[in-house]
Tab-separated table of C-alpha atoms and ligand atoms in Angstrom:
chain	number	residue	atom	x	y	z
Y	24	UNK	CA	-53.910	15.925	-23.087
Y	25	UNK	CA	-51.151	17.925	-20.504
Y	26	UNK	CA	-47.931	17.022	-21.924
Y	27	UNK	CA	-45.940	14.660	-19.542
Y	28	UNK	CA	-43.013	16.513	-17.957
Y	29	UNK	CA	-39.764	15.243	-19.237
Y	30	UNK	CA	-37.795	12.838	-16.943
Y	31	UNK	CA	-34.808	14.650	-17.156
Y	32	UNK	CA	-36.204	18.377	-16.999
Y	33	UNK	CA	-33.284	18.931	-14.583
Y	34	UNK	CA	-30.253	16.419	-16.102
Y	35	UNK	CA	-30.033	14.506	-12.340
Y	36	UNK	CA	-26.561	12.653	-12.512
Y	37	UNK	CA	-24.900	11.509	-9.351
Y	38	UNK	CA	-21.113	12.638	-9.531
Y	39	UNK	CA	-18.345	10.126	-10.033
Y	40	UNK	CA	-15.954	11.866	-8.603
Y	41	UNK	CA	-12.609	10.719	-6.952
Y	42	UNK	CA	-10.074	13.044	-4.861
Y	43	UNK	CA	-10.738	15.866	-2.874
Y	44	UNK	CA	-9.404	18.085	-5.238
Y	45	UNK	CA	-11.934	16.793	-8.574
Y	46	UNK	CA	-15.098	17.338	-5.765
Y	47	UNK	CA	-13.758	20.914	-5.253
Y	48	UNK	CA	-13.970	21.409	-9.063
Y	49	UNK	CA	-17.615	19.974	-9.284
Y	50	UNK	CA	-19.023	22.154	-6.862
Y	51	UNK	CA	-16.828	25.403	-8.073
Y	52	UNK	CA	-18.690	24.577	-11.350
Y	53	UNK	CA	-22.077	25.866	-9.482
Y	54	UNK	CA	-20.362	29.360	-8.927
Y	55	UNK	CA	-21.312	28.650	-5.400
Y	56	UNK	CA	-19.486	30.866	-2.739
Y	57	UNK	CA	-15.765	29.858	-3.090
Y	58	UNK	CA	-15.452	30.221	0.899
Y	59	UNK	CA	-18.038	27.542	0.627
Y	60	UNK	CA	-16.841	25.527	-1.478
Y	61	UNK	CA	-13.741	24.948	0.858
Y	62	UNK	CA	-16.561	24.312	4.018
Y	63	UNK	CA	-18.700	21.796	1.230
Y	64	UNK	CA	-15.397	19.975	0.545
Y	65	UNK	CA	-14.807	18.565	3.969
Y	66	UNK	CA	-18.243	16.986	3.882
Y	67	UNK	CA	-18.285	15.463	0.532
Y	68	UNK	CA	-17.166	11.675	1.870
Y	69	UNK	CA	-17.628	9.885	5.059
Y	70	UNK	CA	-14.194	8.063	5.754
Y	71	UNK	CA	-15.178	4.975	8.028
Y	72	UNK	CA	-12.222	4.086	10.777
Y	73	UNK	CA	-11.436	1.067	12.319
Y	74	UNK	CA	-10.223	0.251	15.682
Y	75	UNK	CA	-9.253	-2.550	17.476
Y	76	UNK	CA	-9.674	-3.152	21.161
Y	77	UNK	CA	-11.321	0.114	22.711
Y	78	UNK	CA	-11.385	-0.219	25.758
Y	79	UNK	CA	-14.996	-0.507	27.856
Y	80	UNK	CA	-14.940	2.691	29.188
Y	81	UNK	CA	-13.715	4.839	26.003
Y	82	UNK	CA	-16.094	3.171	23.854
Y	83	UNK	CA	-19.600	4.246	25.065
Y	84	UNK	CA	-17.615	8.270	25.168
Y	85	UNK	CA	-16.479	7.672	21.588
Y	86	UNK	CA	-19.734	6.898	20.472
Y	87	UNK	CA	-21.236	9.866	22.188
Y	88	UNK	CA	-18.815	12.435	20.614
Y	89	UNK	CA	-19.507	11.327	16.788
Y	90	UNK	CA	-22.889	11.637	17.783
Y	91	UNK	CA	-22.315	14.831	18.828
Y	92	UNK	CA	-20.650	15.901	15.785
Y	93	UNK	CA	-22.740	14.362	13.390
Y	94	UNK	CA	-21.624	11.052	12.699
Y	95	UNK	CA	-21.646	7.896	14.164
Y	96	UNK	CA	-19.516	4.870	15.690
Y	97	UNK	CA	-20.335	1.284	15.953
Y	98	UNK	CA	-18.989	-1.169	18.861
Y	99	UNK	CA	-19.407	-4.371	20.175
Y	100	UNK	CA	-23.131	-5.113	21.963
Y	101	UNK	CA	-21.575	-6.353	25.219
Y	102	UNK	CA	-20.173	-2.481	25.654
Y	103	UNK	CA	-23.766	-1.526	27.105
Y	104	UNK	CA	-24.039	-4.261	29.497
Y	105	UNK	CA	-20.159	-4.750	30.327
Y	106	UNK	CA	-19.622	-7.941	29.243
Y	107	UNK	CA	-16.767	-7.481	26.914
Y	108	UNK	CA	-13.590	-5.973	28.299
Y	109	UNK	CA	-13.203	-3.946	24.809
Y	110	UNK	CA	-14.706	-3.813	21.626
Y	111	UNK	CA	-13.219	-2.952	17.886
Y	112	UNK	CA	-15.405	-0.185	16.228
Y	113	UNK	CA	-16.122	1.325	12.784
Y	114	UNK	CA	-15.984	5.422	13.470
Y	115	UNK	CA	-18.175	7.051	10.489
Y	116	UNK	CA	-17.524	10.589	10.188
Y	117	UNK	CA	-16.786	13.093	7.104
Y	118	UNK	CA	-13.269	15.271	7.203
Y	119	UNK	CA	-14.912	18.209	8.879
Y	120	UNK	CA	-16.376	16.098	11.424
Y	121	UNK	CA	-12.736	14.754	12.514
Y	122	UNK	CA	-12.041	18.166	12.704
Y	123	UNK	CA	-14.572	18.818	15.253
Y	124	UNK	CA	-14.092	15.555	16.786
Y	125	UNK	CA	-10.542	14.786	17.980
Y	126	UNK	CA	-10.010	18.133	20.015
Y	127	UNK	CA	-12.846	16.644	21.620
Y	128	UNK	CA	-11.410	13.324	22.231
Y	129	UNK	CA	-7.612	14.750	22.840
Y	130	UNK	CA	-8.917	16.038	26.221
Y	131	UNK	CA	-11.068	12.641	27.469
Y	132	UNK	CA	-9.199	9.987	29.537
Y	133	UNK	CA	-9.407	6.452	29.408
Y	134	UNK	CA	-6.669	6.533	25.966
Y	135	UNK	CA	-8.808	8.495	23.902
Y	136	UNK	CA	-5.627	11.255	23.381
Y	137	UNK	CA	-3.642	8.114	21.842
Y	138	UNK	CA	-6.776	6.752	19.615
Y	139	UNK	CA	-7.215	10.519	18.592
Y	140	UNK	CA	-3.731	10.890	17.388
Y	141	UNK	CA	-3.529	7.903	15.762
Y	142	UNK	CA	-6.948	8.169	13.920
Y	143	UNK	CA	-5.331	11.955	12.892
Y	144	UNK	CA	-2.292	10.217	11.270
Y	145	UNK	CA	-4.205	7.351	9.812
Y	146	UNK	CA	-6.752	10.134	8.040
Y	147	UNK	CA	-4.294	12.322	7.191
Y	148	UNK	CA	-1.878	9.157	5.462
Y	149	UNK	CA	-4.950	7.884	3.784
Y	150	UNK	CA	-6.128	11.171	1.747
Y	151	UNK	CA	-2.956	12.856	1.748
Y	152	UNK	CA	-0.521	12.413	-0.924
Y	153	UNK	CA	2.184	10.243	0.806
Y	154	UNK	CA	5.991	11.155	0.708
Y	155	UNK	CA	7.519	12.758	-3.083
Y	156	UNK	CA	10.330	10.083	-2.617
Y	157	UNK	CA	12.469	7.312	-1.053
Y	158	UNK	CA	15.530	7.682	-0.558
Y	159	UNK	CA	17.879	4.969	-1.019
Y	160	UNK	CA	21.254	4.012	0.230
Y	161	UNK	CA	22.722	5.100	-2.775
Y	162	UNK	CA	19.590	6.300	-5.087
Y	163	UNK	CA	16.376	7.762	-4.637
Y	164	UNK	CA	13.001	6.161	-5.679
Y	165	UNK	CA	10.843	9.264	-6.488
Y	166	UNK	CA	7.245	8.371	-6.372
Y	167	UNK	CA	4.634	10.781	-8.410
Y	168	UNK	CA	0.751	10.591	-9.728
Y	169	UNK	CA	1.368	6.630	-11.418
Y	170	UNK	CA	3.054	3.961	-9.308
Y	171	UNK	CA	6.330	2.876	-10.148
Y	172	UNK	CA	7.191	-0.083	-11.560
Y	173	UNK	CA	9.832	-2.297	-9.931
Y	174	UNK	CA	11.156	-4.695	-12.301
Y	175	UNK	CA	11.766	-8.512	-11.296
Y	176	UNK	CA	15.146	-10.320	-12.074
Y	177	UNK	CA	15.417	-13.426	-10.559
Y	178	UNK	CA	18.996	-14.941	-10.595
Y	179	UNK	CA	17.438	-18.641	-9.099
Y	180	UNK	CA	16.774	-21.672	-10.844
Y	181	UNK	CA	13.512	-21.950	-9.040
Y	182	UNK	CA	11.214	-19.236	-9.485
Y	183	UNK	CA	7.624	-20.057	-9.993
Y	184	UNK	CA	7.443	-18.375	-13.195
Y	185	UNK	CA	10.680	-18.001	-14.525
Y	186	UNK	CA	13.010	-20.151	-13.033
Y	187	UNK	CA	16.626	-20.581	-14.633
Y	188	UNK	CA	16.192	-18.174	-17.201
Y	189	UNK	CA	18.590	-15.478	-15.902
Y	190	UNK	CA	20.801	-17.694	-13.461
Y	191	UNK	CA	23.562	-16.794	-15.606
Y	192	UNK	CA	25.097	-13.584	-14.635
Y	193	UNK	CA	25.303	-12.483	-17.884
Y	194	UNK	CA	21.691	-13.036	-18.569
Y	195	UNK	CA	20.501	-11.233	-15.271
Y	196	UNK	CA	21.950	-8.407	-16.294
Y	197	UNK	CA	20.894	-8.211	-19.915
Y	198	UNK	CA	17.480	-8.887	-18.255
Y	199	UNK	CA	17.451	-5.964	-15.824
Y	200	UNK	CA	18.918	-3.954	-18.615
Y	201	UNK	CA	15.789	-4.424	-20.581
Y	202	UNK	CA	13.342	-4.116	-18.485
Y	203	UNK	CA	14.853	-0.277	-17.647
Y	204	UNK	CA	14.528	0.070	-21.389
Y	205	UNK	CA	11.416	-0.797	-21.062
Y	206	UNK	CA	10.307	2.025	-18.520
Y	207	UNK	CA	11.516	-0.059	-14.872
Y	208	UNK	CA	11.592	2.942	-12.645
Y	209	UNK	CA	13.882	0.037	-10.405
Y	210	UNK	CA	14.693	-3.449	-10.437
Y	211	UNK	CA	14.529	-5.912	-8.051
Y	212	UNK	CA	17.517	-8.717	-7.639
Y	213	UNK	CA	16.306	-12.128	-5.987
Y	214	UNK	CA	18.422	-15.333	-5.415
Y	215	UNK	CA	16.635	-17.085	-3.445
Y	216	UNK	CA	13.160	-18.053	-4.972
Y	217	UNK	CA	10.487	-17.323	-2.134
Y	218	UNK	CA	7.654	-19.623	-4.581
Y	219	UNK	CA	5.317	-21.772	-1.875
Y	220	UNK	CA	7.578	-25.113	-0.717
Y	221	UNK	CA	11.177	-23.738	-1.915
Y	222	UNK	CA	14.370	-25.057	-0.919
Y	223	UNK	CA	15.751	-22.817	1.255
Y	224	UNK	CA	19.376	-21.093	-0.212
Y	225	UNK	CA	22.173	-20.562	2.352
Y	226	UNK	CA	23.052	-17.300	2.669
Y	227	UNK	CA	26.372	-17.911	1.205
Y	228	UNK	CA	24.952	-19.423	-2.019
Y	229	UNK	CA	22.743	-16.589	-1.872
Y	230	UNK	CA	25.453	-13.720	-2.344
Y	231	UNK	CA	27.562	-15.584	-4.617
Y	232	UNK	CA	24.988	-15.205	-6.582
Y	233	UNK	CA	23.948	-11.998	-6.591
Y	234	UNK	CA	27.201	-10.383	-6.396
Y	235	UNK	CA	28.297	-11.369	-10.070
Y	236	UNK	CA	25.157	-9.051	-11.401
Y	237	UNK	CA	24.641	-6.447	-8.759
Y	238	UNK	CA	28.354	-5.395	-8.808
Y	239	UNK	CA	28.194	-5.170	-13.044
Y	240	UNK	CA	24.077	-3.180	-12.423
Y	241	UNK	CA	25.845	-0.480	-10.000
Y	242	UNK	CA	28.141	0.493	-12.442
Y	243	UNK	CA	25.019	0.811	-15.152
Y	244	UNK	CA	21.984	1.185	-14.031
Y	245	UNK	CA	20.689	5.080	-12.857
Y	246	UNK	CA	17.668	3.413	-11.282
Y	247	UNK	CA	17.231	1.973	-7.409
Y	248	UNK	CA	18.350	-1.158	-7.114
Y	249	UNK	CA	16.425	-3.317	-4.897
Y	250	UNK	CA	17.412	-6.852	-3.564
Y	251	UNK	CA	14.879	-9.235	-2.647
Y	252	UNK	CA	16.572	-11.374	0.825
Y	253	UNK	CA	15.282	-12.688	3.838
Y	254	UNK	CA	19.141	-12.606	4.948
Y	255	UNK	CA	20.462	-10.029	6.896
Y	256	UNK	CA	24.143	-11.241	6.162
Y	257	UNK	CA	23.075	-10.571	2.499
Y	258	UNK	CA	21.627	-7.275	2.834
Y	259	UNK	CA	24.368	-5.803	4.427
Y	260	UNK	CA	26.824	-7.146	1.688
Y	261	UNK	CA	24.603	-5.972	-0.931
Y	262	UNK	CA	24.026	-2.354	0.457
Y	263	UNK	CA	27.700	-2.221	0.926
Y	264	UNK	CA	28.095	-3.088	-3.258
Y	265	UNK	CA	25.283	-0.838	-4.182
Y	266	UNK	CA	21.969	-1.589	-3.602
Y	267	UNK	CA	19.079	0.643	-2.454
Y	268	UNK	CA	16.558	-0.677	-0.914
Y	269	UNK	CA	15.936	-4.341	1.041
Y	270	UNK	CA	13.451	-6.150	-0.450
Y	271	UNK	CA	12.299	-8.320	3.126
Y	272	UNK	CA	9.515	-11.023	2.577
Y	273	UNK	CA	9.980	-12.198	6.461
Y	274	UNK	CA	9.065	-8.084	6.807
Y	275	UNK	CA	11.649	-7.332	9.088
Y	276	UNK	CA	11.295	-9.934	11.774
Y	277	UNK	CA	14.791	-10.988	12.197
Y	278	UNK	CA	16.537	-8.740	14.822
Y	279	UNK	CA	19.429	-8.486	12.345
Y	280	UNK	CA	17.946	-7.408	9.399
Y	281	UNK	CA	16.730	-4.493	11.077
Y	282	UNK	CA	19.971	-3.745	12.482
Y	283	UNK	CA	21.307	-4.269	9.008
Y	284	UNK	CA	18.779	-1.722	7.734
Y	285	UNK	CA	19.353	0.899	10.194
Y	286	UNK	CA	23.235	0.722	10.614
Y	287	UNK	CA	23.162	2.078	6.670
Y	288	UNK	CA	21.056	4.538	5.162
Y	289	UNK	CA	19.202	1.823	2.939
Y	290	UNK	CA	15.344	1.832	2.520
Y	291	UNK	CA	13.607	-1.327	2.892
Y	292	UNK	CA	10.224	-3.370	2.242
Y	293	UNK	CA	8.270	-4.508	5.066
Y	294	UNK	CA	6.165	-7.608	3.664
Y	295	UNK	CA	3.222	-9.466	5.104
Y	296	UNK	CA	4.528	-13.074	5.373
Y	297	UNK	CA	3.242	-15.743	7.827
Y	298	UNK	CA	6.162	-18.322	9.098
Y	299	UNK	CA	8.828	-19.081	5.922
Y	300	UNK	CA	8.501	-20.102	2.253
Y	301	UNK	CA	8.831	-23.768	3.174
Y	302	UNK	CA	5.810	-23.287	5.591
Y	303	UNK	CA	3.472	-20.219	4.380
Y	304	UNK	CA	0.900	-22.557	2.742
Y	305	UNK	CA	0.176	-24.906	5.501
Y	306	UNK	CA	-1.405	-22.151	7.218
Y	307	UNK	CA	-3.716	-19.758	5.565
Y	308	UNK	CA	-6.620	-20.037	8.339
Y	309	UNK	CA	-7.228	-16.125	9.353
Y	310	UNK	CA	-10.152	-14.956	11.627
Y	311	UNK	CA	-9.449	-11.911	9.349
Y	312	UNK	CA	-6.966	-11.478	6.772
Y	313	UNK	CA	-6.805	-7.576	6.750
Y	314	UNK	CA	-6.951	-7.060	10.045
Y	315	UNK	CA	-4.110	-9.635	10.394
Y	316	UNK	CA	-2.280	-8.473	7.907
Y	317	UNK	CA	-2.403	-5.048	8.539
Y	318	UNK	CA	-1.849	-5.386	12.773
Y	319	UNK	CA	1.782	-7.590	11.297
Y	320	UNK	CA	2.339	-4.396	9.109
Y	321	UNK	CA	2.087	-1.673	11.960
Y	322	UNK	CA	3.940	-3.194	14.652
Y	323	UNK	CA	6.578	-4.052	12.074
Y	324	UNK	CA	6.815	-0.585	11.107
Y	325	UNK	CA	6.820	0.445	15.539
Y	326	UNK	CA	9.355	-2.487	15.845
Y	327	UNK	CA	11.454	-0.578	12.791
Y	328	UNK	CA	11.401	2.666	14.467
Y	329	UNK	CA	11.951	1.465	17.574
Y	330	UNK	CA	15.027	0.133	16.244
Y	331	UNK	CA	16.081	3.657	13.805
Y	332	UNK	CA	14.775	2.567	10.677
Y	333	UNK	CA	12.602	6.001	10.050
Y	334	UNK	CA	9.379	5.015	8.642
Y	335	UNK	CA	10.548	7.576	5.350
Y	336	UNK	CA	12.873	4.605	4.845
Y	337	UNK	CA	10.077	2.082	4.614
Y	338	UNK	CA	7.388	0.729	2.524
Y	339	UNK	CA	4.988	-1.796	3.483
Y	340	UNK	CA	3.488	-4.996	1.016
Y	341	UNK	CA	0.351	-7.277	1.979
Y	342	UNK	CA	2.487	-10.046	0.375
Y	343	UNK	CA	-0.217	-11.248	-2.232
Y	344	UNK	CA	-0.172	-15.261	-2.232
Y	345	UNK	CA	2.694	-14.992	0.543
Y	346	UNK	CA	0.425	-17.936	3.004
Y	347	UNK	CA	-2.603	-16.986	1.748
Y	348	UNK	CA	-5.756	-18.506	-0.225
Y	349	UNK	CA	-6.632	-17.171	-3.589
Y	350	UNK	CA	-9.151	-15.898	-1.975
Y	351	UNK	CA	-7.702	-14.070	0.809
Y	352	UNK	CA	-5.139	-12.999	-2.014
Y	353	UNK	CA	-7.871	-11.132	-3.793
Y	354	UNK	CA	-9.550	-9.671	-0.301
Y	355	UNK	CA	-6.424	-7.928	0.038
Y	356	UNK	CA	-5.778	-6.481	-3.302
Y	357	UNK	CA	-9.830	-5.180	-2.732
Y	358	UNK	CA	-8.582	-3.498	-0.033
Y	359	UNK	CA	-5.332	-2.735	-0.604
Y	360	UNK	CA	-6.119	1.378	0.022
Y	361	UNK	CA	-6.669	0.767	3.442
Y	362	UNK	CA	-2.621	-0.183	3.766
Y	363	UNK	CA	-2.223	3.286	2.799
Y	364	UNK	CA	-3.556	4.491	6.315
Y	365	UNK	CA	-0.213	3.276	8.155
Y	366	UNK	CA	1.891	6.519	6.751
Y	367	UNK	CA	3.905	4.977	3.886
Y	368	UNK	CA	4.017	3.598	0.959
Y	369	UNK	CA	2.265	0.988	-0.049
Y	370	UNK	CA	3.888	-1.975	-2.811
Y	371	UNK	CA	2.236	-4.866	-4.398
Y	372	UNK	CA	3.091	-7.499	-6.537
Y	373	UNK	CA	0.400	-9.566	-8.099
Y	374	UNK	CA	2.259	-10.455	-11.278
Y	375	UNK	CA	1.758	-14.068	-12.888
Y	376	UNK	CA	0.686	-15.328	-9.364
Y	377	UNK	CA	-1.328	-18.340	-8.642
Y	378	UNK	CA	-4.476	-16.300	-7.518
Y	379	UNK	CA	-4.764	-14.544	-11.003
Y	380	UNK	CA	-4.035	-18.139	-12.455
Y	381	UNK	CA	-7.617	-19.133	-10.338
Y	382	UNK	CA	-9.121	-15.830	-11.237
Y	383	UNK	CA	-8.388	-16.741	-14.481
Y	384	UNK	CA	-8.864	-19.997	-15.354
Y	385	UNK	CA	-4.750	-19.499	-17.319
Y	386	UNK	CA	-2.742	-21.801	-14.934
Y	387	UNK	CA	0.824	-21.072	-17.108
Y	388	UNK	CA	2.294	-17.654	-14.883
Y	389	UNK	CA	3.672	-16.622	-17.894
Y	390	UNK	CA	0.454	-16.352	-19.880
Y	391	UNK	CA	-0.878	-14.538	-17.100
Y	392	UNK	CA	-0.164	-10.682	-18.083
Y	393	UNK	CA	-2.907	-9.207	-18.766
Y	394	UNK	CA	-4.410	-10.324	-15.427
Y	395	UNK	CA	-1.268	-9.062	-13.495
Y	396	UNK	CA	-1.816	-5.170	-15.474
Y	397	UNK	CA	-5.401	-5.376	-14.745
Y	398	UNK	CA	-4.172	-5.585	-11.237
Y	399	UNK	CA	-1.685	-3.391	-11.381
Y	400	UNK	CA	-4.415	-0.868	-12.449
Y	401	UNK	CA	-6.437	-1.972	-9.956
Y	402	UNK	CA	-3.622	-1.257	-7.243
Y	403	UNK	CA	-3.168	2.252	-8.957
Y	404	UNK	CA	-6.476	3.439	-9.046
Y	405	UNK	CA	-6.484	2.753	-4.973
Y	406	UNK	CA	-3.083	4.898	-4.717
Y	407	UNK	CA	-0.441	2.068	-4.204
Y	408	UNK	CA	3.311	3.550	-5.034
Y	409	UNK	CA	5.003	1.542	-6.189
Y	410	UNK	CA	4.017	-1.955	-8.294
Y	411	UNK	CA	6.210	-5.075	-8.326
Y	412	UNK	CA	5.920	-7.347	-12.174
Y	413	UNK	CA	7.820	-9.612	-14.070
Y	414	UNK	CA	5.927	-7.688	-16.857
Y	415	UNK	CA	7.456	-4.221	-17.335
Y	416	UNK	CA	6.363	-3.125	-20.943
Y	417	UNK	CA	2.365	-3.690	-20.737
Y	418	UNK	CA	2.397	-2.710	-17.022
Y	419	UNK	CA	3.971	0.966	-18.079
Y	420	UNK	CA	1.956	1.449	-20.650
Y	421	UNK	CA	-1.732	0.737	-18.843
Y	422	UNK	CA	0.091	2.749	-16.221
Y	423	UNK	CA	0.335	5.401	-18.488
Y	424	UNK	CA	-3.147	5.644	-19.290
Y	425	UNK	CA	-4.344	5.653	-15.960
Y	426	UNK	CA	-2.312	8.113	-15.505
Y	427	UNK	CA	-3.666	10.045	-18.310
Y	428	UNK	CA	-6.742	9.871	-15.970
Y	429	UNK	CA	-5.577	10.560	-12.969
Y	430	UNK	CA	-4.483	13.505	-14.419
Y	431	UNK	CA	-8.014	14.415	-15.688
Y	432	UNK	CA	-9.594	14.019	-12.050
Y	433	UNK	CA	-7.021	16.445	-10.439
Y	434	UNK	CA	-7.340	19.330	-12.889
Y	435	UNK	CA	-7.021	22.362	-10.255
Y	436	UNK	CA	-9.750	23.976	-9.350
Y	437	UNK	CA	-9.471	27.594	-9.619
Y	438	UNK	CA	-10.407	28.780	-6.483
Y	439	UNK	CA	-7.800	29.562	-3.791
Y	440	UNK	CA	-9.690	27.462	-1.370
Y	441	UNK	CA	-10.693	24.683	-3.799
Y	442	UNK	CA	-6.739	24.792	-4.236
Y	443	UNK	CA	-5.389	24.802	-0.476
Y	444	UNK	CA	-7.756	21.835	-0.186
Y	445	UNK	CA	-6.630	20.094	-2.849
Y	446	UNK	CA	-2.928	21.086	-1.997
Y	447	UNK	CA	-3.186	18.870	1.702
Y	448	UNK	CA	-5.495	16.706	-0.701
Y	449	UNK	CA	-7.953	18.161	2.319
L	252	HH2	N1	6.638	-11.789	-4.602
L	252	HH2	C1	7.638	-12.643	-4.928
L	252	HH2	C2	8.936	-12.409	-4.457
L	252	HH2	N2	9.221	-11.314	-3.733
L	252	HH2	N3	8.526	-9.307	-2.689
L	252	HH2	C3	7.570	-8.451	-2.384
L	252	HH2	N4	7.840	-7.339	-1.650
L	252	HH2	N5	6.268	-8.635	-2.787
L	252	HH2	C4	5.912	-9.724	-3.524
L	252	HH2	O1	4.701	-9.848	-3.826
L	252	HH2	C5	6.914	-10.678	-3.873
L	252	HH2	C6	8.245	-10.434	-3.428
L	252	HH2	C7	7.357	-13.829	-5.771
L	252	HH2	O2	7.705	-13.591	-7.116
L	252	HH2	P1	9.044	-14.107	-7.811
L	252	HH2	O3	10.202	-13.371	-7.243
L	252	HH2	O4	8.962	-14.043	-9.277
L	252	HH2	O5	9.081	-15.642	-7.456
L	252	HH2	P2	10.114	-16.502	-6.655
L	252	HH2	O6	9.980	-16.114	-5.228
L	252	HH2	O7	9.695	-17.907	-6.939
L	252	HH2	O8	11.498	-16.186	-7.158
């Protein structure tokens, strides 16, 4: 009898590989043609774009150009026959094929320069690295290969998972102390709990306070300081004591909290929120979720520069369980990579929330830990910055480890090419 041929004569294993810069390495490790490897690079991943509202007439040319280069688009049926005014569409194409493309589309009318530029800046957000830093009024954040970890302190009586606890000034501080001790890279100072159905706190009550524990942190702490207030009157006051960075859950809606913002040189957080605190849950029917959220998020972020907040000053934040299902909470935290396409970066704060509690089955918050670091991983693995937890000590150290692996994926690769496209990430 012929002997069978073994199954794995030639060791077929599909790559897991992550960034750019680990697929350079795999296909250095063939000795292949280091020119080539920086051509093979660009074709390693199809990055899928989508659009809303094309209109009519740039559709059917959009569709035609990816098809020209390789890839492909899909749009809305009732483009062919002209029924539909405009059409969202899904643009499939690998980095090289961009490359080819939007030259192309930068000289076609009907808006395809715009939709070229902005796919360019969208592409180049999502793979690139994002920004070393942000710089706050008074201290910079600097962000690196793990997220950060901003540490909660919640000076209320009401918070959903820790209410009362550190109302006392004394206690706020001695909180936020620890939880720099305990590897905070900044803290976050709320008075005003934002928990579904709160009583809303006057603005006064608000800063009084605050001011007790933020005046005694400035003097201590080396890390940002953060304050979490949907008051503009509030923000000012704080940035003018010390803090860093606005922490806004009503993402810069108010008129006066962006004035606030950009009449210092404070950073701020832009969060998804629909109406108030009192309100959010009443609501929570979306057509879709992350295209809602995320349309909230960029014309925040125009509305901000439009008014002279830069968008280095700004971070954005789906706002996980801010109006939202459980559900919808945990469609967004799938997703939450695609925030990274709007050009900064990108916060979330799952811990001890009600969605985990429902993933879970563990409906006490503060028994919910381990599910808020398994999402903090989560968020870290799809390259948020900066991570928001009542939970400092576990969250750094599964942070750490990630990072550990992180660190494996991006060993350099040794070519110069593999390295200049690792350098841009592509
Ligand atoms: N979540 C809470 C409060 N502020 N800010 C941002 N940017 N993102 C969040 O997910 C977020 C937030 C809710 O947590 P907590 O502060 O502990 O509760 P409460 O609002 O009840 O004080």
């Amino acid at each position: 009898m012929p002997e069978a041929p073994a199954r794995h004569r030639f060791a077929a294993r599909v790559l897991d590989w992550g960034p750019p810069v680990e697929v350079a390495r795999e296909l250095e490790a063939t000795d292949s043609d280091p020119e080539g490897v920086g051509i093979m690079v660009r074709k390693a991943r199809i990055y899928p774009v989508r659009l809303e509202a094309v209109p009519l007439k740039a559709a059917p040319l959009l569709k035609q150009e990816l098809l020209a280069v390789g890839g492909d688009a899909a749009h809305a049926r009732g483009i062919a026959d002209h029924s539909v005014p405009s059409s969202s569409a899904v643009l499939l194409a690998t980095w090289g094929q961009y490359r080819h493309l939007l030259p192309k589309l930068r000289r076609q009318p009907f808006g395809l320069r715009q939709l070229a530029d902005e796919v360019d800046r969208a592409l180049r957000a999502y793979a690139g690295r994002g920004p070393s830093e942000v710089a706050g009024a008074h201290r910079t954040l600097p962000l690196g290969a793990r997220p950060r970890v901003l540490g909660v302190v919640n000076v209320t009586p009401d918070s959903f998972s820790d209410g009362g606890r550190s109302l006392e000034p004394a206690a706020a501080v001695a909180l936020a102390e620890r939880l720099v001790a305990e590897g905070a890279d900044a803290v976050d100072l709320g008075a005003e709990s934002t928990r579904p159905g709160a009583t809303p706190v006057p603005p006064e009550v608000e800063w009084r306070r605050l001011e007790p524990v933020l005046s005694t942190l400035v003097g201590r702490l080396r890390v940002p300081i953060s304050v979490d207030t949907r008051h503009a009157a509030v923000a000012r006051q704080a940035i003018d004591a010390g803090a860093d960075l606005v922490n806004d859950v009503e993402g810069l809606r108010d008129p006066a909290m962006r004035v606030a913002v950009a009449g210092s040189r404070a950073a701020a957080v832009v969060m998804h929120m629909r109406g108030t605190p009192a309100t959010m849950q009443t609501d929570t029917a979306y057509g879709d979720v992350r295209r809602e959220v995320y349309r909230f998020l960029a014309d925040a972020l125009d509305r901000a520069e439009q008014d002279g907040i830069p968008p280095s000053k700004l971070l954005v934040d789906p706002g996980l369980g801010f109006g939202k299902t459980a559900e919808q909470s945990v469609e967004l935290l799938a997703h939450v990579g695609e925030f990274r396409s709007l050009g900064v970066p990108v916060l979330v704060g799952a811990s001890r929330k009600s969605f985990l509690g429902w993933a879970t089955g563990e409906p006490e918050p503060t028994a919910r830990v381990d599910a808020g670091v398994a999402a903090a991983v989560y968020a870290a693995e799809h390259g948020v910055s900066v991570v928001r937890t009542h939970d400092v000590a576990p969250t750094v150290r599964a942070l750490r480890l990630w990072e550990r692996i992180e660190l494996a994926r991006r060993a350099s690769p040794s070519s110069s090419e593999g390295k200049a496209a690792a350098e841009a990430e592509l």
